[in-house]
């Protein structure tokens, strides 16, 4: 009977999916990247990314939305800021949905086996998850094979959790000039 032949494969698929999800969830608890602003995502609103119109691959994304220093929440050992109380409420209800992958570190860096800061203005949402990269040049490398780089970064992440990139600033990199204007959070 063909139904009985397919059931073991279906069961293996479900088991593999659950194990992959469990591995990714467990590995998503490293040290949150926090730069000189003292905030996760450099003081930009993590919820607002999901409200922006994402640009096609190969085109620059809209700038991240600066948050307010007086609208905050704590998550994953870091302080997060938001542009509105409504966005703060959405985040508090489901922080894992809005927090960037790899604790705000560069997705391509993780794919290459390193842990470097993520620039919140160099972002992409893939499969409902927010990913950051460090420079416009790196965005090009990452976008040349997003699915392959995500496979590599997921495989590498567990090995990199204990390292810390918080002493580094993405704004100090010359290649990032022009990727941001002003600073976040506002009212700081």
Short mmCIF file of C-alpha atoms in Angstrom, two decimals:
data_model
loop_
_atom_site.label_atom_id
_atom_site.label_comp_id
_atom_site.label_asym_id
_atom_site.label_seq_id
_atom_site.Cartn_x
_atom_site.Cartn_y
_atom_site.Cartn_z
CA UNK A 1 0.00 0.00 0.00
CA UNK A 2 1.51 3.37 -1.09
CA UNK A 3 0.08 5.24 1.94
CA UNK A 4 2.06 3.03 4.31
CA UNK A 5 5.23 3.54 2.22
CA UNK A 6 4.92 7.35 2.44
CA UNK A 7 4.12 7.53 6.14
CA UNK A 8 7.67 6.74 7.36
CA UNK A 9 9.09 9.44 5.06
CA UNK A 10 6.48 11.93 6.26
CA UNK A 11 7.28 11.04 9.87
CA UNK A 12 11.01 11.56 9.21
CA UNK A 13 10.26 14.93 7.60
CA UNK A 14 8.20 16.07 10.61
CA UNK A 15 10.87 14.84 13.06
CA UNK A 16 13.64 16.60 11.12
CA UNK A 17 11.59 19.82 11.02
CA UNK A 18 10.95 19.73 14.77
CA UNK A 19 14.62 19.03 15.53
CA UNK A 20 15.72 21.88 13.24
CA UNK A 21 13.31 24.28 14.92
CA UNK A 22 14.42 23.15 18.39
CA UNK A 23 18.08 23.60 17.46
CA UNK A 24 17.49 27.09 16.02
CA UNK A 25 15.39 28.17 19.03
CA UNK A 26 17.94 26.87 21.54
CA UNK A 27 20.78 28.53 19.66
CA UNK A 28 19.00 31.89 19.62
CA UNK A 29 20.01 32.83 23.14
CA UNK A 30 23.53 34.20 22.84
CA UNK A 31 24.65 37.61 24.02
CA UNK A 32 22.62 40.34 22.33
CA UNK A 33 24.69 42.80 20.28
CA UNK A 34 24.55 46.19 22.00
CA UNK A 35 26.71 49.03 20.69
CA UNK A 36 27.71 52.38 22.15
CA UNK A 37 24.05 53.52 22.21
CA UNK A 38 23.38 51.02 25.00
CA UNK A 39 20.43 49.57 23.07
CA UNK A 40 19.83 46.43 21.03
CA UNK A 41 19.54 47.12 17.27
CA UNK A 42 21.50 50.34 17.91
CA UNK A 43 18.39 52.10 19.22
CA UNK A 44 16.20 51.41 16.18
CA UNK A 45 12.70 49.94 16.50
CA UNK A 46 12.79 46.17 15.78
CA UNK A 47 9.03 45.98 15.18
CA UNK A 48 9.09 48.76 12.57
CA UNK A 49 11.15 46.62 10.15
CA UNK A 50 8.08 44.44 9.66
CA UNK A 51 6.03 47.51 8.72
CA UNK A 52 8.49 48.82 6.10
CA UNK A 53 8.23 47.97 2.41
CA UNK A 54 11.12 45.60 1.76
CA UNK A 55 13.17 46.33 -1.37
CA UNK A 56 14.00 43.62 -3.92
CA UNK A 57 17.31 41.78 -3.56
CA UNK A 58 20.10 43.96 -4.93
CA UNK A 59 18.46 47.24 -3.93
CA UNK A 60 19.08 49.21 -0.76
CA UNK A 61 16.45 48.80 1.95
CA UNK A 62 14.58 51.72 3.51
CA UNK A 63 16.35 53.08 6.59
CA UNK A 64 15.45 51.60 9.95
CA UNK A 65 13.06 53.61 12.12
CA UNK A 66 14.76 55.41 15.02
CA UNK A 67 13.16 54.50 18.33
CA UNK A 68 12.45 56.71 21.34
CA UNK A 69 14.72 56.41 24.37
CA UNK A 70 11.70 56.68 26.69
CA UNK A 71 9.77 53.70 25.20
CA UNK A 72 11.75 50.59 26.12
CA UNK A 73 11.61 46.94 27.14
CA UNK A 74 14.13 44.35 28.33
CA UNK A 75 14.78 41.12 26.43
CA UNK A 76 17.72 38.72 26.07
CA UNK A 77 19.78 40.72 28.55
CA UNK A 78 19.47 43.97 26.58
CA UNK A 79 17.44 47.16 26.50
CA UNK A 80 15.29 47.64 23.38
CA UNK A 81 13.74 50.92 22.25
CA UNK A 82 10.59 51.51 20.19
CA UNK A 83 9.08 54.29 18.09
CA UNK A 84 5.68 53.87 19.77
CA UNK A 85 3.93 52.23 22.71
CA UNK A 86 2.03 50.07 20.19
CA UNK A 87 5.29 48.66 18.79
CA UNK A 88 6.59 48.08 22.32
CA UNK A 89 3.41 46.10 23.12
CA UNK A 90 3.82 43.96 19.97
CA UNK A 91 7.43 43.22 20.91
CA UNK A 92 6.65 42.37 24.53
CA UNK A 93 3.92 39.96 23.35
CA UNK A 94 6.34 38.05 21.08
CA UNK A 95 9.96 39.28 21.28
CA UNK A 96 11.43 36.31 19.40
CA UNK A 97 9.30 37.27 16.37
CA UNK A 98 10.81 40.76 16.15
CA UNK A 99 14.35 40.40 17.51
CA UNK A 100 16.90 40.05 14.71
CA UNK A 101 18.46 36.65 14.09
CA UNK A 102 21.85 35.89 15.59
CA UNK A 103 21.26 38.36 18.42
CA UNK A 104 21.68 41.29 16.04
CA UNK A 105 25.02 40.19 14.60
CA UNK A 106 25.79 40.20 10.88
CA UNK A 107 24.14 37.19 9.18
CA UNK A 108 26.92 36.90 6.58
CA UNK A 109 29.58 37.14 9.28
CA UNK A 110 27.97 34.23 11.11
CA UNK A 111 27.82 32.30 7.80
CA UNK A 112 31.57 32.85 7.46
CA UNK A 113 32.23 31.68 11.03
CA UNK A 114 32.62 35.08 12.74
CA UNK A 115 30.57 37.32 14.98
CA UNK A 116 30.53 41.00 13.98
CA UNK A 117 27.99 43.79 14.51
CA UNK A 118 24.89 44.14 12.40
CA UNK A 119 24.01 47.50 10.82
CA UNK A 120 20.25 48.03 11.31
CA UNK A 121 20.01 49.88 7.99
CA UNK A 122 21.28 46.82 6.11
CA UNK A 123 18.46 44.41 6.74
CA UNK A 124 16.29 41.80 5.07
CA UNK A 125 13.35 39.74 6.30
CA UNK A 126 13.49 36.13 5.12
CA UNK A 127 10.91 33.58 6.19
CA UNK A 128 9.48 36.01 8.73
CA UNK A 129 12.85 36.56 10.44
CA UNK A 130 14.90 39.77 10.48
CA UNK A 131 18.56 39.50 9.40
CA UNK A 132 21.16 42.27 9.60
CA UNK A 133 24.49 42.65 7.80
CA UNK A 134 27.50 44.83 8.57
CA UNK A 135 28.31 46.83 5.39
CA UNK A 136 26.82 47.42 1.93
CA UNK A 137 29.60 45.32 0.40
CA UNK A 138 28.74 42.40 2.70
CA UNK A 139 25.05 42.73 1.78
CA UNK A 140 26.08 41.94 -1.82
CA UNK A 141 27.90 38.78 -0.75
CA UNK A 142 25.00 37.69 1.48
CA UNK A 143 22.34 38.38 -1.14
CA UNK A 144 24.25 36.48 -3.82
CA UNK A 145 23.16 33.24 -2.08
CA UNK A 146 20.76 34.00 0.76
CA UNK A 147 19.56 30.42 1.27
CA UNK A 148 23.09 28.98 1.14
CA UNK A 149 24.37 31.64 3.54
CA UNK A 150 21.45 30.99 5.91
CA UNK A 151 22.29 27.27 5.91
CA UNK A 152 25.91 28.11 6.78
CA UNK A 153 24.97 30.65 9.43
CA UNK A 154 22.55 28.27 11.14
CA UNK A 155 25.27 25.59 11.21
CA UNK A 156 27.84 28.04 12.64
CA UNK A 157 25.69 29.89 15.18
CA UNK A 158 25.94 27.36 18.03
CA UNK A 159 29.74 27.51 17.86
CA UNK A 160 29.79 31.33 18.09
CA UNK A 161 27.28 32.04 20.86
CA UNK A 162 29.81 32.75 23.59
CA UNK A 163 31.84 35.31 21.63
CA UNK A 164 30.95 38.98 21.97
CA UNK A 165 31.09 41.75 19.36
CA UNK A 166 29.62 44.52 21.54
CA UNK A 167 32.93 46.38 21.75
CA UNK A 168 32.79 46.95 17.99
CA UNK A 169 30.74 49.62 16.22
CA UNK A 170 29.33 49.30 12.71
CA UNK A 171 29.35 53.12 12.45
CA UNK A 172 33.17 53.12 12.70
CA UNK A 173 33.49 51.29 9.37
CA UNK A 174 34.11 53.62 6.39
CA UNK A 175 31.95 51.47 4.10
CA UNK A 176 28.93 52.36 6.29
CA UNK A 177 29.14 56.09 5.64
CA UNK A 178 25.85 57.04 4.01
CA UNK A 179 23.95 54.04 5.40
CA UNK A 180 22.51 56.14 8.22
CA UNK A 181 21.65 59.73 9.04
CA UNK A 182 21.36 60.99 12.57
CA UNK A 183 21.40 58.69 15.52
CA UNK A 184 19.01 56.49 17.42
CA UNK A 185 17.30 56.35 19.74
CA UNK A 186 15.84 59.84 19.65
CA UNK A 187 15.48 61.79 22.87
CA UNK A 188 18.51 60.04 24.35
#
